[in-house]
mmCIF file with all atom_site columns, C-alpha atoms in Angstrom:
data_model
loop_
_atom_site.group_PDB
_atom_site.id
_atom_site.type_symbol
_atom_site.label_atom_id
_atom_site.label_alt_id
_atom_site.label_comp_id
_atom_site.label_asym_id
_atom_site.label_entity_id
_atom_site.label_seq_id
_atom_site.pdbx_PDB_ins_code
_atom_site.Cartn_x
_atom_site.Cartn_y
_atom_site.Cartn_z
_atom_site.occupancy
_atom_site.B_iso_or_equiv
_atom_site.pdbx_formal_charge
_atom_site.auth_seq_id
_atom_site.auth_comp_id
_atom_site.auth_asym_id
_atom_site.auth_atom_id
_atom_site.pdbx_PDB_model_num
ATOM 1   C CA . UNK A 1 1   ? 0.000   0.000   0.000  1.00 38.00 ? 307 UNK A CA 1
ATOM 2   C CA . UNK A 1 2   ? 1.191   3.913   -0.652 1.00 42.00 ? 308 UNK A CA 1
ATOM 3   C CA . UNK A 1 3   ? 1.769   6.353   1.493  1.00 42.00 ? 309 UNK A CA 1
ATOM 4   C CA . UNK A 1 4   ? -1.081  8.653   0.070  1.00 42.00 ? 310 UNK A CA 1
ATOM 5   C CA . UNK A 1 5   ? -3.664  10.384  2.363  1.00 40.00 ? 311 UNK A CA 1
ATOM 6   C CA . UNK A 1 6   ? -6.639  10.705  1.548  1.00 43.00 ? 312 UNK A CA 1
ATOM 7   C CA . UNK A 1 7   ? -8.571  13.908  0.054  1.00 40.00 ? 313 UNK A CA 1
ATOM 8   C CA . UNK A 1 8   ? -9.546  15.891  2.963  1.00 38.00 ? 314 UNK A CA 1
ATOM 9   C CA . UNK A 1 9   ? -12.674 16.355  2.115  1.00 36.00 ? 315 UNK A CA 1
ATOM 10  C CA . UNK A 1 10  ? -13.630 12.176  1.897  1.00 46.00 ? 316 UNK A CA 1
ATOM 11  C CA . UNK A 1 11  ? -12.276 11.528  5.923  1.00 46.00 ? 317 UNK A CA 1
ATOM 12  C CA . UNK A 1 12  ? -11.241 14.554  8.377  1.00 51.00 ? 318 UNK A CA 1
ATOM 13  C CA . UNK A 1 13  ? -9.583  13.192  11.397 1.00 51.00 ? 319 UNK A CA 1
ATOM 14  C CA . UNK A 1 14  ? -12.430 15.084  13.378 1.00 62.00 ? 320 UNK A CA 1
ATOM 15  C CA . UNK A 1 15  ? -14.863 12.568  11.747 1.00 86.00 ? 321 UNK A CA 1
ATOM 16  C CA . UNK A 1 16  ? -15.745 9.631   13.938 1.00 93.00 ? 322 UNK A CA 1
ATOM 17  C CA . UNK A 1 17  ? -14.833 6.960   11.328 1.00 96.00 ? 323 UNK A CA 1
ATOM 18  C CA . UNK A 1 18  ? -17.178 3.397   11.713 1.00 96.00 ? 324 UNK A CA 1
ATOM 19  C CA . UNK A 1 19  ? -16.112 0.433   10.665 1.00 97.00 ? 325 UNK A CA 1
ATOM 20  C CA . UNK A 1 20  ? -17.962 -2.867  10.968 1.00 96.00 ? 326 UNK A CA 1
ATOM 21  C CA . UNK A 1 21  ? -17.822 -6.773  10.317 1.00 95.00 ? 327 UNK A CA 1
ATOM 22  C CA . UNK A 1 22  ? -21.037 -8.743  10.925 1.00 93.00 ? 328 UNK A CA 1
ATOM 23  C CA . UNK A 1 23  ? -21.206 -8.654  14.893 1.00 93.00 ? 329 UNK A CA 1
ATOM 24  C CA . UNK A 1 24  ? -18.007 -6.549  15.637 1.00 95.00 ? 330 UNK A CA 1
ATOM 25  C CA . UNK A 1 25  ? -18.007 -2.800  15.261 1.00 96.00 ? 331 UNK A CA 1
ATOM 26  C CA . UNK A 1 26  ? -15.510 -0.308  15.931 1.00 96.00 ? 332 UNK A CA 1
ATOM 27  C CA . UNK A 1 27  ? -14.601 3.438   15.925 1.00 96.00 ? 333 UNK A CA 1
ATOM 28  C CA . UNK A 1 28  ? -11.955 6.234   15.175 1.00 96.00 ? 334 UNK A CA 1
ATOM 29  C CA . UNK A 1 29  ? -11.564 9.298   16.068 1.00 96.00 ? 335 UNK A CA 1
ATOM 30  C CA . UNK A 1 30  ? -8.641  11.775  15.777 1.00 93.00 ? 336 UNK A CA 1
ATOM 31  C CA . UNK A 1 31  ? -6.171  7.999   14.756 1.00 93.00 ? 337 UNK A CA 1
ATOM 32  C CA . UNK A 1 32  ? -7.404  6.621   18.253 1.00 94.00 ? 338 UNK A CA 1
ATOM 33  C CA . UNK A 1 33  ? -9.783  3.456   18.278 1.00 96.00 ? 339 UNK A CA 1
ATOM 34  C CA . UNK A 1 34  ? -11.831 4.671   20.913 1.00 96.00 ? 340 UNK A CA 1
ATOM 35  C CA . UNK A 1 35  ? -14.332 2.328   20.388 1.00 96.00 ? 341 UNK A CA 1
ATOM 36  C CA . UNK A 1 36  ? -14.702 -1.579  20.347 1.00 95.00 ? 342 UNK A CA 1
ATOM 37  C CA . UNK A 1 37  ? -18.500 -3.646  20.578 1.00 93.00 ? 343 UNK A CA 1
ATOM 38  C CA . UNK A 1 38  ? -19.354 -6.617  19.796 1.00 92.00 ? 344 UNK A CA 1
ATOM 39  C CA . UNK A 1 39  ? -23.100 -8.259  19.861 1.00 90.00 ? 345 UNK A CA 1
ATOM 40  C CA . UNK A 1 40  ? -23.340 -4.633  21.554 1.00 87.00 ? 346 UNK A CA 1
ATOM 41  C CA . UNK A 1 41  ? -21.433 -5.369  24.203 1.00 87.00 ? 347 UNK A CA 1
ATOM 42  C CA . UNK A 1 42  ? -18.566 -2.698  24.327 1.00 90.00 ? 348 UNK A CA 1
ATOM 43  C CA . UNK A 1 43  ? -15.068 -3.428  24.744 1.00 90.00 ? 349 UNK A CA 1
ATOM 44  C CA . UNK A 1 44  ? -13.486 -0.194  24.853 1.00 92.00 ? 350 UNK A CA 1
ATOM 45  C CA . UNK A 1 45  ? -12.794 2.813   27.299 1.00 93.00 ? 351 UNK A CA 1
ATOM 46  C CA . UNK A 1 46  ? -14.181 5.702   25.639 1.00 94.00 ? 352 UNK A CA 1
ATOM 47  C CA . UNK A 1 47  ? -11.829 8.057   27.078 1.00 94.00 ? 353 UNK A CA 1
ATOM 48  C CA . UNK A 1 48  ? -10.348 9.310   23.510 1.00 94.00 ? 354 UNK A CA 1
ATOM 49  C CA . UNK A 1 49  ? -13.825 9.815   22.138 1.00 95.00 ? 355 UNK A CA 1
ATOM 50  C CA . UNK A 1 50  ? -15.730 13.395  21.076 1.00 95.00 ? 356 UNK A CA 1
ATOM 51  C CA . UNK A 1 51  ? -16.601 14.939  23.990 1.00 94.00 ? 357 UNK A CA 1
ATOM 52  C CA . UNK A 1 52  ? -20.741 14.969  23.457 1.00 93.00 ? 358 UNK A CA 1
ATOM 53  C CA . UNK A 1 53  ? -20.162 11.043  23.026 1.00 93.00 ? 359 UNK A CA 1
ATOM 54  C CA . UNK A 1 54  ? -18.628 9.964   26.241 1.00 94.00 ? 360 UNK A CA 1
ATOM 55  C CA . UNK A 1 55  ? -20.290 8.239   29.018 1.00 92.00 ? 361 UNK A CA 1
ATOM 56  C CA . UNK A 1 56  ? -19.884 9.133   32.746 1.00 93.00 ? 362 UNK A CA 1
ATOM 57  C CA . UNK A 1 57  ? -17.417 6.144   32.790 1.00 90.00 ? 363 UNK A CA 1
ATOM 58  C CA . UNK A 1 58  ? -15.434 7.370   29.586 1.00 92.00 ? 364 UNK A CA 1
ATOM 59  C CA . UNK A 1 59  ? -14.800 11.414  31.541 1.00 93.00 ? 365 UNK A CA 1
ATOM 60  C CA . UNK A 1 60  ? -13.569 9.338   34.244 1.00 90.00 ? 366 UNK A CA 1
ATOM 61  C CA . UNK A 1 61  ? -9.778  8.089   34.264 1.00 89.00 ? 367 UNK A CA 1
ATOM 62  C CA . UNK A 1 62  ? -7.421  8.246   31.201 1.00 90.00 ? 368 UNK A CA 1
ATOM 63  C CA . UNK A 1 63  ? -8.650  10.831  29.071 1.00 91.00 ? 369 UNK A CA 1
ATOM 64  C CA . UNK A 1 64  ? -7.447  8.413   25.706 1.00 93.00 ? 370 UNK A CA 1
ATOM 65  C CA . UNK A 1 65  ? -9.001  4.971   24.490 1.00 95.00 ? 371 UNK A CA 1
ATOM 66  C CA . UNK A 1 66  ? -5.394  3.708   23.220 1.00 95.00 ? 372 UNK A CA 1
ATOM 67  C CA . UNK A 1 67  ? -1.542  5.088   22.491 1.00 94.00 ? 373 UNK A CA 1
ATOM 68  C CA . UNK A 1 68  ? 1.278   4.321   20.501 1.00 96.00 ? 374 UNK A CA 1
ATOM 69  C CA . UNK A 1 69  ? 4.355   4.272   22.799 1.00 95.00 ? 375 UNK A CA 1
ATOM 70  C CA . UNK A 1 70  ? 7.480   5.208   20.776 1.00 94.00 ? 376 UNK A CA 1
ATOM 71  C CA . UNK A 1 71  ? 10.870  4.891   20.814 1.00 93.00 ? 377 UNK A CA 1
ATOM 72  C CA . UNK A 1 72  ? 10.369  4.416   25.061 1.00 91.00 ? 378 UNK A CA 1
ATOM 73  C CA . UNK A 1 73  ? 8.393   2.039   26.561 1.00 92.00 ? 379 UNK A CA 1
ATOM 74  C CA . UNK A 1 74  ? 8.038   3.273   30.281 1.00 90.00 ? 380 UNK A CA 1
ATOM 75  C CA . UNK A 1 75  ? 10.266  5.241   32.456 1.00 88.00 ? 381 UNK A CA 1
ATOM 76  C CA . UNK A 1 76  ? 12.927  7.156   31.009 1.00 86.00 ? 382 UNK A CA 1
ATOM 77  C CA . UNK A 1 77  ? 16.752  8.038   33.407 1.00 75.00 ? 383 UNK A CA 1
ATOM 78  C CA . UNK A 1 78  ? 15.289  10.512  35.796 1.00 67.00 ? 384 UNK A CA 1
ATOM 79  C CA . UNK A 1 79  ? 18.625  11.954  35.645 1.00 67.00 ? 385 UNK A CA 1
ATOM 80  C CA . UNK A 1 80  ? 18.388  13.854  32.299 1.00 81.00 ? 386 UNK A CA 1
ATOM 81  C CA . UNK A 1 81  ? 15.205  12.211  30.559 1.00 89.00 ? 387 UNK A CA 1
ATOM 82  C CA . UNK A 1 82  ? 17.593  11.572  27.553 1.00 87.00 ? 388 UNK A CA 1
ATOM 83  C CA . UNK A 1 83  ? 18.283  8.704   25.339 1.00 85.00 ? 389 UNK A CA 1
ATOM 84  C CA . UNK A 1 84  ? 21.319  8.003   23.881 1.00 81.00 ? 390 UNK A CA 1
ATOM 85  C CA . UNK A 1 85  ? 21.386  6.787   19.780 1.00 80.00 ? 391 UNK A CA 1
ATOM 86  C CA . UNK A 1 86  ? 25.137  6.378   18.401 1.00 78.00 ? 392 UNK A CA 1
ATOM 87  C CA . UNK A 1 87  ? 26.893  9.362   19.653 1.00 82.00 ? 393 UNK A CA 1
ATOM 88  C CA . UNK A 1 88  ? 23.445  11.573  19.844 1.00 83.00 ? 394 UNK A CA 1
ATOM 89  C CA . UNK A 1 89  ? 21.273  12.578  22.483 1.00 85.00 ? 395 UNK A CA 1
ATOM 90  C CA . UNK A 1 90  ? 17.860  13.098  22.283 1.00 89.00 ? 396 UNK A CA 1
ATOM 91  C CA . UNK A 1 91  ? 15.244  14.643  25.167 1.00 89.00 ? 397 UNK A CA 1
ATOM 92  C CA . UNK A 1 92  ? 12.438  12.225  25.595 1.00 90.00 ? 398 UNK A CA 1
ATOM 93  C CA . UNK A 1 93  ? 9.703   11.658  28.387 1.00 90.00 ? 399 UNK A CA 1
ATOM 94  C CA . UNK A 1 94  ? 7.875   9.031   29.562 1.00 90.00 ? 400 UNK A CA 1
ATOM 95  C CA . UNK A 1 95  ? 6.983   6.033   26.109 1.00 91.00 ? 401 UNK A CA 1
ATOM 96  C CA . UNK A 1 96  ? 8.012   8.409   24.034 1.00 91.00 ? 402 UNK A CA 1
ATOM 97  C CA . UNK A 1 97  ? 6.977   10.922  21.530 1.00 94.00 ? 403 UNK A CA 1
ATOM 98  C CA . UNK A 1 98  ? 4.348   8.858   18.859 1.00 95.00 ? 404 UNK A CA 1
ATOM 99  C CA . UNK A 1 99  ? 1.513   9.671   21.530 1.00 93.00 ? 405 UNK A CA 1
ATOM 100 C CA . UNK A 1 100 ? 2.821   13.705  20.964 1.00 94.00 ? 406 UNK A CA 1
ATOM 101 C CA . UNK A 1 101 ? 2.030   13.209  17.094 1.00 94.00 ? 407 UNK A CA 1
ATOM 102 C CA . UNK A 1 102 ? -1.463  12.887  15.147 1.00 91.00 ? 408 UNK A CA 1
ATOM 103 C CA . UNK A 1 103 ? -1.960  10.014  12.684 1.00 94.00 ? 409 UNK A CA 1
ATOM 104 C CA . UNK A 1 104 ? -3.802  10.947  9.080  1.00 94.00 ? 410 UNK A CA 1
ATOM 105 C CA . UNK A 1 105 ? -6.097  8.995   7.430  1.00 95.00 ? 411 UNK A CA 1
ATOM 106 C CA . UNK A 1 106 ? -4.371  6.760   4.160  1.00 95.00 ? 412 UNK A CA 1
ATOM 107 C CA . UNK A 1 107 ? -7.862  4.627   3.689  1.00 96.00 ? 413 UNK A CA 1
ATOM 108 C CA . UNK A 1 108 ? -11.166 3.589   4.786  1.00 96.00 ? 414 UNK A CA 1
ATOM 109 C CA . UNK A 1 109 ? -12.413 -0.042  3.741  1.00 93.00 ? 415 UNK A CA 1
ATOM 110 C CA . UNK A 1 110 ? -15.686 -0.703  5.613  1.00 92.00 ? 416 UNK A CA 1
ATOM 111 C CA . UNK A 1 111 ? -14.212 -2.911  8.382  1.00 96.00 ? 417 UNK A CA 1
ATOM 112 C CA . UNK A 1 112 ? -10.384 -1.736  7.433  1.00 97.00 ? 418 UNK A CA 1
ATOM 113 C CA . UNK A 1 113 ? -8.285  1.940   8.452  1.00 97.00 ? 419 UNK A CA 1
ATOM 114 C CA . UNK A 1 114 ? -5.116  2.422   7.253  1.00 97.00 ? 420 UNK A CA 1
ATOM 115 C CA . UNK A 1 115 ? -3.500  5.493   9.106  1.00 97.00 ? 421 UNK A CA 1
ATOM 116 C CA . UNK A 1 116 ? -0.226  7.081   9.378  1.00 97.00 ? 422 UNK A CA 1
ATOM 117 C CA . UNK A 1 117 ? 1.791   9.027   11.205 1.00 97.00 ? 423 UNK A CA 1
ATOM 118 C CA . UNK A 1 118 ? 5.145   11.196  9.783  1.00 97.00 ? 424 UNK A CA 1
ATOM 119 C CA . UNK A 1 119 ? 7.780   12.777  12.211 1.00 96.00 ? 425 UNK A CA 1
ATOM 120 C CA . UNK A 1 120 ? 10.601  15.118  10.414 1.00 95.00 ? 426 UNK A CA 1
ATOM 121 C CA . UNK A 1 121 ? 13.120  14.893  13.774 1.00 93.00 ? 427 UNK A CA 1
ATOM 122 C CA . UNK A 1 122 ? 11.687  18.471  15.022 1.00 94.00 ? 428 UNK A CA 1
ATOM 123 C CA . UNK A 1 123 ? 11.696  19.143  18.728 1.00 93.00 ? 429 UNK A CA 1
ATOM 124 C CA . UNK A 1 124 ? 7.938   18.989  20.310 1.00 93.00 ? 430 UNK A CA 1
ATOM 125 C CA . UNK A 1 125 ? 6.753   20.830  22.901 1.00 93.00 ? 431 UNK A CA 1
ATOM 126 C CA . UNK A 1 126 ? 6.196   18.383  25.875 1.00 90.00 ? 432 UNK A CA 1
ATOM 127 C CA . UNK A 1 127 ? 2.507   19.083  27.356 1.00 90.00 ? 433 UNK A CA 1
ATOM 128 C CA . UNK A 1 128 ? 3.819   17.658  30.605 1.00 86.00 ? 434 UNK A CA 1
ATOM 129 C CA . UNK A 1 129 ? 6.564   20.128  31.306 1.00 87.00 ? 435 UNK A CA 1
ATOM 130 C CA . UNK A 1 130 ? 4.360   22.432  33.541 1.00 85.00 ? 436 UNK A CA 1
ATOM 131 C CA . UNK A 1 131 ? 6.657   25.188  35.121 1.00 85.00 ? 437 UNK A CA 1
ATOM 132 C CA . UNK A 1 132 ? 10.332  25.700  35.015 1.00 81.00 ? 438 UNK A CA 1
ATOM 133 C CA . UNK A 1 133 ? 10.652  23.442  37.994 1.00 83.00 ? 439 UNK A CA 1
ATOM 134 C CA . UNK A 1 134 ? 9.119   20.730  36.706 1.00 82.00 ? 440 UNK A CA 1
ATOM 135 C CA . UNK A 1 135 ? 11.735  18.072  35.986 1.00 81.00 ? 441 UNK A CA 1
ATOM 136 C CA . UNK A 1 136 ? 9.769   16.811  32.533 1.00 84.00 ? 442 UNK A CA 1
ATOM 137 C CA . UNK A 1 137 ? 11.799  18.268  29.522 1.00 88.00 ? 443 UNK A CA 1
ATOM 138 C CA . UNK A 1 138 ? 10.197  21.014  27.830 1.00 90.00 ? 444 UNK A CA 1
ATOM 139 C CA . UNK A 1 139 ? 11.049  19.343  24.647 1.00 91.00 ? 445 UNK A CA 1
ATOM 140 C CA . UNK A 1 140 ? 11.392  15.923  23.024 1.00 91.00 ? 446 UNK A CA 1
ATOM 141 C CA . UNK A 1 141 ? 13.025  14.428  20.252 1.00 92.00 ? 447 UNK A CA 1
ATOM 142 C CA . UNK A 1 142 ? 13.763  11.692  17.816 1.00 93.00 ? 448 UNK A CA 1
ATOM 143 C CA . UNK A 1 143 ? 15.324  10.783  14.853 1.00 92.00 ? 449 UNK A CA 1
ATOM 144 C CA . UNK A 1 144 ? 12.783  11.247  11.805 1.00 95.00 ? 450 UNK A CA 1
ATOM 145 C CA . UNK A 1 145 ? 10.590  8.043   11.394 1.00 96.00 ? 451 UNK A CA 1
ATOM 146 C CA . UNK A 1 146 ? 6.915   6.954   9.853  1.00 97.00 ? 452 UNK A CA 1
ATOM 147 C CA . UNK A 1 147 ? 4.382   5.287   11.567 1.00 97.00 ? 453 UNK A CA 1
ATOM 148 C CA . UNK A 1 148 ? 1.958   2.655   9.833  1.00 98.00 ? 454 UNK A CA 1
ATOM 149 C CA . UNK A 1 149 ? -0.974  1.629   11.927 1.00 98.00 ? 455 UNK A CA 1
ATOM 150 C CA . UNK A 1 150 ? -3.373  -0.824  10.219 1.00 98.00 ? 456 UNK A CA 1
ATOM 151 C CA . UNK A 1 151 ? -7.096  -1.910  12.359 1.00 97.00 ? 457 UNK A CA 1
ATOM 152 C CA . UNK A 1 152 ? -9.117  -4.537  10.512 1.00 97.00 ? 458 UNK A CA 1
ATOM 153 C CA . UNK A 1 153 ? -12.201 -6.346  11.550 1.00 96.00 ? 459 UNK A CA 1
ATOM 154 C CA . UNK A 1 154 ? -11.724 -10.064 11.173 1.00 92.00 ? 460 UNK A CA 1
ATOM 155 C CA . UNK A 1 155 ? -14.470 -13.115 11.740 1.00 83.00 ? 461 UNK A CA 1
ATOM 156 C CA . UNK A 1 156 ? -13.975 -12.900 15.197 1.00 85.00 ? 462 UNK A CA 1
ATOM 157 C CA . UNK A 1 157 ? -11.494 -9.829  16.234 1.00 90.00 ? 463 UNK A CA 1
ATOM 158 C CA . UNK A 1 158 ? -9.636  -7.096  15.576 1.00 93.00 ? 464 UNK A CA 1
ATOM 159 C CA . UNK A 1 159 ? -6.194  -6.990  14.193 1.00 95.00 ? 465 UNK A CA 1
ATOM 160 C CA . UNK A 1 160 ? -4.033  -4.096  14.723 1.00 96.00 ? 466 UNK A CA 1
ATOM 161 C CA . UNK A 1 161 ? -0.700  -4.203  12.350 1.00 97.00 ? 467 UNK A CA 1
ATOM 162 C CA . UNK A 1 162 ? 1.869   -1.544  13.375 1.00 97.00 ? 468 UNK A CA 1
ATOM 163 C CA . UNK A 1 163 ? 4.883   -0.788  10.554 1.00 97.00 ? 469 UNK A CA 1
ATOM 164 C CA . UNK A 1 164 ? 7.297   1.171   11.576 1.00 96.00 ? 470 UNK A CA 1
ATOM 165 C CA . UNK A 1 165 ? 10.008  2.883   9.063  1.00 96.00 ? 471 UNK A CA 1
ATOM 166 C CA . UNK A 1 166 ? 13.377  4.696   9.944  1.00 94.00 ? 472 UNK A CA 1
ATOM 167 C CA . UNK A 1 167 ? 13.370  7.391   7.471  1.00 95.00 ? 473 UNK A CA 1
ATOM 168 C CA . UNK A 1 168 ? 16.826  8.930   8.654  1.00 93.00 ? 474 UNK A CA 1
ATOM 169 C CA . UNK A 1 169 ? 20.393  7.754   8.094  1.00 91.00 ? 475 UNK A CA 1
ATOM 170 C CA . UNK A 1 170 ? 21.224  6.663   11.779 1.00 89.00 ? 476 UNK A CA 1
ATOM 171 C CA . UNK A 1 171 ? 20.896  3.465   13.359 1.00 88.00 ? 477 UNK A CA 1
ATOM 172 C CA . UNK A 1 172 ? 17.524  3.701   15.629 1.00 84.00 ? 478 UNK A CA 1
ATOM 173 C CA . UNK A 1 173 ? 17.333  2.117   18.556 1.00 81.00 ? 479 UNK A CA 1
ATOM 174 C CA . UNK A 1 174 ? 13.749  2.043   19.767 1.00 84.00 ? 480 UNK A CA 1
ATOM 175 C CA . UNK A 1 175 ? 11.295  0.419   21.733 1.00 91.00 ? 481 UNK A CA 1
ATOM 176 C CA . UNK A 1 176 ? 7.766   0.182   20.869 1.00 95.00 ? 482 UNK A CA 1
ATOM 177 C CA . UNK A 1 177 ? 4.251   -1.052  22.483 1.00 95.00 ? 483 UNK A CA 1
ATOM 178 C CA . UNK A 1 178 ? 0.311   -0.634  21.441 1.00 96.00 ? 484 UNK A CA 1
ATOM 179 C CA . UNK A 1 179 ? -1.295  0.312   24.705 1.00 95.00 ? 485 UNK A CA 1
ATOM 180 C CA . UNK A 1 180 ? -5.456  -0.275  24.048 1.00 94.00 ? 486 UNK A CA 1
ATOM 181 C CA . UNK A 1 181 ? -7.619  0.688   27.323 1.00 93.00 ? 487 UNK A CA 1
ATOM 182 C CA . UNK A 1 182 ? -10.099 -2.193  27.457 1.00 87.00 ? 488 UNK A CA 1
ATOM 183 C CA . UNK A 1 183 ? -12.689 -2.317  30.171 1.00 85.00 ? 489 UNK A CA 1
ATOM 184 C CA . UNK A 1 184 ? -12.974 -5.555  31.979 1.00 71.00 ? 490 UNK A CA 1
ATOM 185 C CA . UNK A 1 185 ? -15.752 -6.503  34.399 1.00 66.00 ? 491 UNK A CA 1
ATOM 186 C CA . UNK A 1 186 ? -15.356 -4.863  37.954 1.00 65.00 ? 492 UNK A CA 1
ATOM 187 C CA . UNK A 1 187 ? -15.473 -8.457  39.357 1.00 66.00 ? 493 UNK A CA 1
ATOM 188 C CA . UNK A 1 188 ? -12.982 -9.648  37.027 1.00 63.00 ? 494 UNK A CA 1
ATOM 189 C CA . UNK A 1 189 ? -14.480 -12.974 36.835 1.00 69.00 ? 495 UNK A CA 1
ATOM 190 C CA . UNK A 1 190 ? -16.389 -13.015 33.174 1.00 69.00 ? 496 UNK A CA 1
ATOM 191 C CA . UNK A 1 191 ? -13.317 -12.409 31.746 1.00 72.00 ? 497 UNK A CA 1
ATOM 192 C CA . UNK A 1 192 ? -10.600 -14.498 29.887 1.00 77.00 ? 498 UNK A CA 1
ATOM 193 C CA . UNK A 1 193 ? -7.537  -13.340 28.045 1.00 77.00 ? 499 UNK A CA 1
ATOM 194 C CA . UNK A 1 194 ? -6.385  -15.599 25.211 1.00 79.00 ? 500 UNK A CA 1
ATOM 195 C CA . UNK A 1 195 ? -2.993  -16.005 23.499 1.00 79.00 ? 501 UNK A CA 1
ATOM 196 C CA . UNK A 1 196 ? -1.907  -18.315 20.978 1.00 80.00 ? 502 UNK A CA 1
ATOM 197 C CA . UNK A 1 197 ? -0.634  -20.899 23.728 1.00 84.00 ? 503 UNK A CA 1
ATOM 198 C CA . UNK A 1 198 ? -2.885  -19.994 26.630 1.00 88.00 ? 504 UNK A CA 1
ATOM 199 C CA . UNK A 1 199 ? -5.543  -18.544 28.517 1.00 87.00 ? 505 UNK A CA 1
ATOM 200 C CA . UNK A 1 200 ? -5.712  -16.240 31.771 1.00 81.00 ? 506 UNK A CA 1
ATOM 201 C CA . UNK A 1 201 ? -8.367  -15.276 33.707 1.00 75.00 ? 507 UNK A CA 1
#
């Protein structure tokens, strides 16, 4: 697939985009999936969706339904919230910068996104840098990279496909994780997480 976005005026990232496969159904708004139902049971924190469209539940806690966490995963040295690539330093925060930048829209199937995200290497302004005594760098960096995120509606499930592309001439070093917000029930015993190999309660 290319790397070419979509006319504008076919998908805004301020549309809430719908896909849909039999009994699964899902939504996207500003790159997030902020919503997940299946038989209409929903699967999904809404905490990343339009404000007129969130529940009690989704203005409580996170205010996101999912994040890309890149080139950190976690905690960064509390010491100088830098990472160190070749001979290079670069000011990062907590997983990263990808959750900084917006993805755009490459294409719409009816139970299919393709979205991307571009970074240049430019420094971003870190919203979690409050005050000049706030130990959070004002800043963060990384080398220039692309992000391919691809949700699809299967049978069954959802499959999320990340690609991710160095686009500068530097070795990259990164880390990177999908973090999805699903809601579970408050007893915790309905539930049942399944893997290839196993199954947890």
């Amino acid at each position: 697939m290319g790397l070419k976005i979509l006319n504008q005026s076919k998908t805004k990232m301020a549309d809430l985009i719908t896909l849909e496969n039999g009994n699964l159904k899902a939504q996207i708004y500003k790159g997030q999936l902020v919503d997940l139902s299946k038989n209409g049971v929903k699967y999904m924190h809404g905490g990343g969706k339009p404000e007129h469209l969130k529940s009690d539940a989704d203005k409580l806690g996170w205010q996101k339904s999912e994040d890309v966490l890149f080139p950190v995963v976690g905690r960064v040295d509390l010491s100088g919230y830098k990472i160190k690539v070749g001979n290079s330093y670069f000011p990062q925060d907590q997983h990263g910068i990808a959750r900084l930048i917006p993805f755009s829209v490459l294409d719409v199937d009816g139970d299919s996104i393709s979205l991307i995200q571009k970074y240049n290497g430019d420094e971003i302004r870190n919203p979690k840098h409050k005050n000049p005594d706030d130990p959070n760098p004002q800043v963060v960096r990384s080398l220039p990279h692309i992000i391919e995120k691809y949700i699809k509606l299967q049978n069954d499930y959802l499959k999320a496909t990340f690609v991710v592309t160095n686009t500068s001439s530097k070795v990259m070093c990164d880390m990177f994780a999908w973090h999805p917000d699903f809601i579970a029930p408050p007893d915790g015993k309905d539930g049942v997480f399944e893997t290839n190999h196993a199954q947890y309660s």
